[in-house]
Amino acid sequence: MSAKKLIAANWKMNGSRALVETVSQQLATLNSEVDVLICPPATLLAFFTPSEHFSLGAQDISEHIDGAYTGELSGALINEAGASFVLAGHSERRQYHGESDQLICAKIKQAIDAGLTPVLCIGETLAERQQENTEQVIAKQLAAVYASHPELLVKSVIAYEPVWAIGTGESATPEQAQATHAFIRRELAKYDSAAAAKVRILYGGSVNAANCQALFTQADIDGALVGGASLKPAEFMQICQSAKD
């Protein structure tokens, strides 16, 4: 597990220039005991002023380097926009855009080739959890990237997002989350044990100011991927503060 936690904000298709300004001002008061990542819509990246208090990320990346791919963003374009991270495999991309594990692997490779840090999102649906297939699903998602490319792990961040908990207000219990995070680390150790011990594994699934502290006390939870609560500056700051306590 990482000594310093990473709190990543996924604004999804939300946000405004006013929110950029408010969040930037508040994060300027945060010390360096926690790493913060903001992933706004791509159109808002340019409105952030580079800061030592937080990093920027994109919410998706093309599997292509360049070319006639309308609406796509390459790693080079994301980098030039000021981002140093990118989400890959978010459950909403998997669900609404039909992204396969193979496509997500290609996106991870493109991100790393462009000098970006990919945040690989993995997790099970409610049906898969009820069928007790959580570990099989996660193992398959991890293997699709790292079984053939173990060298990518050391340059990655992992985000476990139980799909049944995203935007529902229902979070996994700290014990449930820890058990799954520990399983993820054991799976990753099959590909690179040294990298698996250090890789940051974030929890994402209705994280808020009320439940984050208990999650952050767990041994294998190295931070959070925050959705709705990241759009509320005061609450997001509380989450960041909890991560450094």
mmCIF file of C-alpha atoms in Angstrom:
data_model
loop_
_atom_site.group_PDB
_atom_site.id
_atom_site.type_symbol
_atom_site.label_atom_id
_atom_site.label_comp_id
_atom_site.label_asym_id
_atom_site.label_seq_id
_atom_site.Cartn_x
_atom_site.Cartn_y
_atom_site.Cartn_z
ATOM 1 C CA MET A 1 0.000 0.000 0.000
ATOM 2 C CA SER A 2 1.070 3.564 -0.659
ATOM 3 C CA ALA A 3 2.067 5.828 2.213
ATOM 4 C CA LYS A 4 0.313 8.809 0.632
ATOM 5 C CA LYS A 5 -3.315 8.442 -0.390
ATOM 6 C CA LEU A 6 -4.711 9.601 -3.719
ATOM 7 C CA ILE A 7 -8.133 11.240 -3.873
ATOM 8 C CA ALA A 8 -9.426 11.400 -7.438
ATOM 9 C CA ALA A 9 -12.461 13.461 -8.426
ATOM 10 C CA ASN A 10 -14.467 12.259 -11.429
ATOM 11 C CA TRP A 11 -16.766 15.111 -12.421
ATOM 12 C CA LYS A 12 -18.273 13.030 -15.248
ATOM 13 C CA MET A 13 -20.407 15.279 -17.534
ATOM 14 C CA ASN A 14 -20.711 18.001 -14.920
ATOM 15 C CA GLY A 15 -18.901 21.123 -13.832
ATOM 16 C CA SER A 16 -18.385 24.718 -14.876
ATOM 17 C CA ARG A 17 -15.728 27.406 -14.960
ATOM 18 C CA ALA A 18 -17.096 28.624 -11.624
ATOM 19 C CA LEU A 19 -16.567 25.183 -10.070
ATOM 20 C CA VAL A 20 -13.033 25.079 -11.471
ATOM 21 C CA GLU A 21 -12.266 28.361 -9.719
ATOM 22 C CA THR A 22 -13.844 27.355 -6.408
ATOM 23 C CA VAL A 23 -12.157 23.953 -6.252
ATOM 24 C CA SER A 24 -8.784 25.385 -7.257
ATOM 25 C CA GLN A 25 -8.948 28.005 -4.510
ATOM 26 C CA GLN A 26 -9.918 25.487 -1.846
ATOM 27 C CA LEU A 27 -7.290 22.928 -2.829
ATOM 28 C CA ALA A 28 -4.619 25.626 -2.616
ATOM 29 C CA THR A 29 -5.027 25.430 1.171
ATOM 30 C CA LEU A 30 -4.375 21.678 1.283
ATOM 31 C CA ASN A 31 -0.942 20.475 2.338
ATOM 32 C CA SER A 32 1.120 17.840 0.600
ATOM 33 C CA GLU A 33 0.111 14.907 2.827
ATOM 34 C CA VAL A 34 -2.436 13.728 0.259
ATOM 35 C CA ASP A 35 -2.346 13.590 -3.541
ATOM 36 C CA VAL A 36 -5.397 15.039 -5.295
ATOM 37 C CA LEU A 37 -6.500 14.393 -8.861
ATOM 38 C CA ILE A 38 -9.283 16.266 -10.665
ATOM 39 C CA CYS A 39 -10.828 14.673 -13.765
ATOM 40 C CA PRO A 40 -13.206 17.269 -15.231
ATOM 41 C CA PRO A 41 -14.824 17.200 -18.667
ATOM 42 C CA ALA A 42 -12.073 17.732 -21.254
ATOM 43 C CA THR A 43 -13.464 21.160 -22.156
ATOM 44 C CA LEU A 44 -12.657 22.435 -18.658
ATOM 45 C CA LEU A 45 -9.031 21.289 -18.470
ATOM 46 C CA ALA A 46 -7.767 24.526 -20.013
ATOM 47 C CA PHE A 47 -9.436 26.631 -17.313
ATOM 48 C CA PHE A 48 -7.296 25.150 -14.542
ATOM 49 C CA THR A 49 -4.081 26.933 -13.646
ATOM 50 C CA PRO A 50 -1.189 24.481 -13.134
ATOM 51 C CA SER A 51 -0.811 23.853 -9.412
ATOM 52 C CA GLU A 52 1.424 21.932 -7.044
ATOM 53 C CA HIS A 53 -1.659 21.133 -4.950
ATOM 54 C CA PHE A 54 -3.398 18.827 -7.431
ATOM 55 C CA SER A 55 -3.018 16.992 -10.726
ATOM 56 C CA LEU A 56 -5.400 16.881 -13.669
ATOM 57 C CA GLY A 57 -6.754 13.895 -15.524
ATOM 58 C CA ALA A 58 -8.993 13.107 -18.481
ATOM 59 C CA GLN A 59 -11.999 10.806 -18.218
ATOM 60 C CA ASP A 60 -11.216 8.727 -21.296
ATOM 61 C CA ILE A 61 -8.574 8.228 -23.983
ATOM 62 C CA SER A 62 -8.601 6.930 -27.538
ATOM 63 C CA GLU A 63 -6.891 3.675 -28.370
ATOM 64 C CA HIS A 64 -5.523 5.435 -31.473
ATOM 65 C CA ILE A 65 -2.464 7.675 -31.682
ATOM 66 C CA ASP A 66 -4.090 10.139 -34.109
ATOM 67 C CA GLY A 67 -6.177 10.200 -37.269
ATOM 68 C CA ALA A 68 -9.762 10.484 -38.499
ATOM 69 C CA TYR A 69 -11.531 9.577 -35.260
ATOM 70 C CA THR A 70 -14.106 12.299 -34.687
ATOM 71 C CA GLY A 71 -14.678 13.142 -31.042
ATOM 72 C CA GLU A 72 -11.726 11.101 -29.772
ATOM 73 C CA LEU A 73 -8.837 12.397 -27.662
ATOM 74 C CA SER A 74 -5.369 10.922 -28.043
ATOM 75 C CA GLY A 75 -2.840 10.668 -25.269
ATOM 76 C CA ALA A 76 -0.776 13.440 -26.833
ATOM 77 C CA LEU A 77 -3.776 15.789 -26.928
ATOM 78 C CA ILE A 78 -4.622 15.001 -23.309
ATOM 79 C CA ASN A 79 -1.038 15.641 -22.285
ATOM 80 C CA GLU A 80 -0.968 18.937 -24.159
ATOM 81 C CA ALA A 81 -4.185 19.994 -22.402
ATOM 82 C CA GLY A 82 -2.342 19.811 -19.084
ATOM 83 C CA ALA A 83 -3.460 16.417 -17.787
ATOM 84 C CA SER A 84 -1.077 13.788 -16.448
ATOM 85 C CA PHE A 85 -3.623 11.053 -15.596
ATOM 86 C CA VAL A 86 -6.487 9.419 -17.458
ATOM 87 C CA LEU A 87 -9.327 7.129 -16.427
ATOM 88 C CA ALA A 88 -9.707 3.901 -18.395
ATOM 89 C CA GLY A 89 -12.435 1.296 -18.184
ATOM 90 C CA HIS A 90 -14.879 3.252 -16.044
ATOM 91 C CA SER A 91 -18.049 1.232 -15.569
ATOM 92 C CA GLU A 92 -20.098 3.837 -17.425
ATOM 93 C CA ARG A 93 -17.811 3.474 -20.452
ATOM 94 C CA ARG A 94 -18.085 -0.297 -20.231
ATOM 95 C CA GLN A 95 -21.880 -0.178 -19.852
ATOM 96 C CA TYR A 96 -22.966 2.640 -22.162
ATOM 97 C CA HIS A 97 -20.251 2.394 -24.816
ATOM 98 C CA GLY A 98 -19.679 -1.344 -24.807
ATOM 99 C CA GLU A 99 -15.967 -1.075 -24.069
ATOM 100 C CA SER A 100 -14.334 -4.492 -23.862
ATOM 101 C CA ASP A 101 -11.417 -5.553 -21.698
ATOM 102 C CA GLN A 102 -9.294 -5.743 -24.860
ATOM 103 C CA LEU A 103 -10.138 -2.173 -25.853
ATOM 104 C CA ILE A 104 -9.388 -0.950 -22.339
ATOM 105 C CA CYS A 105 -6.002 -2.676 -22.463
ATOM 106 C CA ALA A 106 -5.222 -0.803 -25.692
ATOM 107 C CA LYS A 107 -6.199 2.465 -24.007
ATOM 108 C CA ILE A 108 -3.952 1.727 -21.029
ATOM 109 C CA LYS A 109 -1.024 1.165 -23.381
ATOM 110 C CA GLN A 110 -1.726 4.383 -25.284
ATOM 111 C CA ALA A 111 -1.873 6.325 -22.024
ATOM 112 C CA ILE A 112 1.472 5.044 -20.804
ATOM 113 C CA ASP A 113 3.084 5.571 -24.213
ATOM 114 C CA ALA A 114 1.941 9.207 -24.024
ATOM 115 C CA GLY A 115 3.463 9.663 -20.568
ATOM 116 C CA LEU A 116 0.125 9.582 -18.743
ATOM 117 C CA THR A 117 -0.722 7.577 -15.626
ATOM 118 C CA PRO A 118 -3.781 5.405 -16.321
ATOM 119 C CA VAL A 119 -6.356 4.748 -13.620
ATOM 120 C CA LEU A 120 -7.782 1.339 -14.504
ATOM 121 C CA CYS A 121 -11.352 1.031 -13.234
ATOM 122 C CA ILE A 122 -12.631 -2.448 -12.421
ATOM 123 C CA GLY A 123 -15.612 -3.863 -10.570
ATOM 124 C CA GLU A 124 -18.624 -6.146 -10.561
ATOM 125 C CA THR A 125 -22.324 -5.537 -11.161
ATOM 126 C CA LEU A 126 -25.004 -6.312 -8.580
ATOM 127 C CA ALA A 127 -25.974 -9.492 -10.440
ATOM 128 C CA GLU A 128 -22.360 -10.665 -10.507
ATOM 129 C CA ARG A 129 -21.993 -9.994 -6.796
ATOM 130 C CA GLN A 130 -25.227 -11.828 -5.969
ATOM 131 C CA GLN A 131 -23.950 -14.797 -7.974
ATOM 132 C CA GLU A 132 -20.714 -14.639 -5.927
ATOM 133 C CA ASN A 133 -18.680 -13.934 -9.057
ATOM 134 C CA THR A 134 -16.918 -10.803 -7.801
ATOM 135 C CA GLU A 135 -13.448 -12.327 -7.737
ATOM 136 C CA GLN A 136 -13.805 -14.042 -11.110
ATOM 137 C CA VAL A 137 -14.951 -10.815 -12.770
ATOM 138 C CA ILE A 138 -12.147 -8.754 -11.262
ATOM 139 C CA ALA A 139 -9.500 -11.367 -12.033
ATOM 140 C CA LYS A 140 -10.593 -11.359 -15.684
ATOM 141 C CA GLN A 141 -10.516 -7.567 -15.905
ATOM 142 C CA LEU A 142 -7.007 -7.429 -14.441
ATOM 143 C CA ALA A 143 -5.693 -10.307 -16.534
ATOM 144 C CA ALA A 144 -6.866 -8.616 -19.736
ATOM 145 C CA VAL A 145 -4.303 -5.873 -19.133
ATOM 146 C CA TYR A 146 -1.500 -7.254 -17.002
ATOM 147 C CA ALA A 147 -1.241 -10.943 -17.909
ATOM 148 C CA SER A 148 0.336 -10.051 -21.258
ATOM 149 C CA HIS A 149 1.780 -6.699 -20.186
ATOM 150 C CA PRO A 150 2.982 -6.985 -16.561
ATOM 151 C CA GLU A 151 5.376 -4.098 -17.155
ATOM 152 C CA LEU A 152 2.396 -1.711 -17.274
ATOM 153 C CA LEU A 153 1.431 -2.306 -13.638
ATOM 154 C CA VAL A 154 4.190 -0.216 -12.100
ATOM 155 C CA LYS A 155 2.905 2.783 -14.081
ATOM 156 C CA SER A 156 -0.779 2.284 -13.223
ATOM 157 C CA VAL A 157 -3.327 3.140 -10.555
ATOM 158 C CA ILE A 158 -6.245 0.764 -9.910
ATOM 159 C CA ALA A 159 -9.743 1.887 -8.929
ATOM 160 C CA TYR A 160 -12.191 -0.688 -7.595
ATOM 161 C CA GLU A 161 -15.708 0.524 -8.242
ATOM 162 C CA PRO A 162 -18.480 -1.919 -7.372
ATOM 163 C CA VAL A 163 -21.004 -1.000 -10.053
ATOM 164 C CA TRP A 164 -23.895 -1.620 -7.673
ATOM 165 C CA ALA A 165 -22.626 1.163 -5.409
ATOM 166 C CA ILE A 166 -21.989 3.885 -8.002
ATOM 167 C CA GLY A 167 -24.407 6.774 -7.673
ATOM 168 C CA THR A 168 -26.789 4.683 -5.586
ATOM 169 C CA GLY A 169 -25.890 6.058 -2.183
ATOM 170 C CA GLU A 170 -25.044 2.510 -1.133
ATOM 171 C CA SER A 171 -21.369 1.995 -0.433
ATOM 172 C CA ALA A 172 -19.563 -1.255 0.245
ATOM 173 C CA THR A 173 -18.777 -1.630 3.924
ATOM 174 C CA PRO A 174 -15.150 -0.955 4.847
ATOM 175 C CA GLU A 175 -14.719 -4.691 5.453
ATOM 176 C CA GLN A 176 -16.198 -5.619 2.064
ATOM 177 C CA ALA A 177 -14.041 -3.063 0.305
ATOM 178 C CA GLN A 178 -10.891 -4.182 2.127
ATOM 179 C CA ALA A 179 -11.512 -7.840 1.272
ATOM 180 C CA THR A 180 -11.823 -7.007 -2.415
ATOM 181 C CA HIS A 181 -8.819 -4.672 -2.396
ATOM 182 C CA ALA A 182 -6.712 -7.382 -0.748
ATOM 183 C CA PHE A 183 -7.840 -9.822 -3.442
ATOM 184 C CA ILE A 184 -6.902 -7.310 -6.155
ATOM 185 C CA ARG A 185 -3.417 -6.912 -4.678
ATOM 186 C CA ARG A 186 -2.960 -10.687 -4.529
ATOM 187 C CA GLU A 187 -4.038 -11.005 -8.161
ATOM 188 C CA LEU A 188 -1.668 -8.257 -9.256
ATOM 189 C CA ALA A 189 1.191 -9.966 -7.415
ATOM 190 C CA LYS A 190 0.897 -12.804 -9.935
ATOM 191 C CA TYR A 191 2.133 -10.380 -12.594
ATOM 192 C CA ASP A 192 4.602 -8.214 -10.647
ATOM 193 C CA SER A 193 4.861 -8.744 -6.895
ATOM 194 C CA ALA A 194 7.006 -5.667 -6.252
ATOM 195 C CA ALA A 195 4.667 -3.379 -8.183
ATOM 196 C CA ALA A 196 1.591 -4.967 -6.591
ATOM 197 C CA ALA A 197 2.852 -4.110 -3.123
ATOM 198 C CA LYS A 198 3.170 -0.437 -4.050
ATOM 199 C CA VAL A 199 0.372 0.194 -6.553
ATOM 200 C CA ARG A 200 -2.363 2.497 -5.309
ATOM 201 C CA ILE A 201 -5.782 0.840 -5.221
ATOM 202 C CA LEU A 202 -8.605 3.350 -4.871
ATOM 203 C CA TYR A 203 -12.157 2.654 -3.763
ATOM 204 C CA GLY A 204 -14.972 4.206 -5.778
ATOM 205 C CA GLY A 205 -18.639 3.740 -4.993
ATOM 206 C CA SER A 206 -20.722 6.472 -3.339
ATOM 207 C CA VAL A 207 -17.741 7.780 -1.355
ATOM 208 C CA ASN A 208 -18.696 10.763 0.785
ATOM 209 C CA ALA A 209 -17.557 12.699 3.838
ATOM 210 C CA ALA A 210 -19.540 10.431 6.153
ATOM 211 C CA ASN A 211 -18.090 7.084 5.064
ATOM 212 C CA CYS A 212 -14.599 7.910 3.807
ATOM 213 C CA GLN A 213 -12.761 7.866 7.144
ATOM 214 C CA ALA A 214 -13.700 4.255 7.868
ATOM 215 C CA LEU A 215 -12.678 3.256 4.348
ATOM 216 C CA PHE A 216 -9.299 4.985 4.627
ATOM 217 C CA THR A 217 -8.365 3.039 7.767
ATOM 218 C CA GLN A 218 -8.319 -0.213 5.790
ATOM 219 C CA ALA A 219 -4.882 -1.588 4.961
ATOM 220 C CA ASP A 220 -5.314 -1.971 1.209
ATOM 221 C CA ILE A 221 -7.411 1.118 0.455
ATOM 222 C CA ASP A 222 -5.027 3.754 -0.860
ATOM 223 C CA GLY A 223 -7.520 6.489 -1.629
ATOM 224 C CA ALA A 224 -10.792 7.065 -3.410
ATOM 225 C CA LEU A 225 -12.357 7.737 -6.783
ATOM 226 C CA VAL A 226 -15.077 10.227 -5.873
ATOM 227 C CA GLY A 227 -18.076 10.954 -8.085
ATOM 228 C CA GLY A 228 -21.028 13.032 -6.898
ATOM 229 C CA ALA A 229 -19.356 14.292 -3.723
ATOM 230 C CA SER A 230 -16.500 15.758 -5.773
ATOM 231 C CA LEU A 231 -18.941 18.313 -7.220
ATOM 232 C CA LYS A 232 -19.504 19.712 -3.713
ATOM 233 C CA PRO A 233 -16.291 21.617 -2.895
ATOM 234 C CA ALA A 234 -16.752 21.653 0.880
ATOM 235 C CA GLU A 235 -17.491 17.943 1.065
ATOM 236 C CA PHE A 236 -14.662 17.073 -1.304
ATOM 237 C CA MET A 237 -12.265 19.014 0.912
ATOM 238 C CA GLN A 238 -13.508 17.022 3.919
ATOM 239 C CA ILE A 239 -12.713 13.799 2.064
ATOM 240 C CA CYS A 240 -9.232 15.051 1.203
ATOM 241 C CA GLN A 241 -8.645 16.077 4.816
ATOM 242 C CA SER A 242 -9.777 12.650 6.032
ATOM 243 C CA ALA A 243 -7.258 10.984 3.741
ATOM 244 C CA LYS A 244 -4.330 12.691 5.428
ATOM 245 C CA ASP A 245 -5.462 12.281 9.038
#
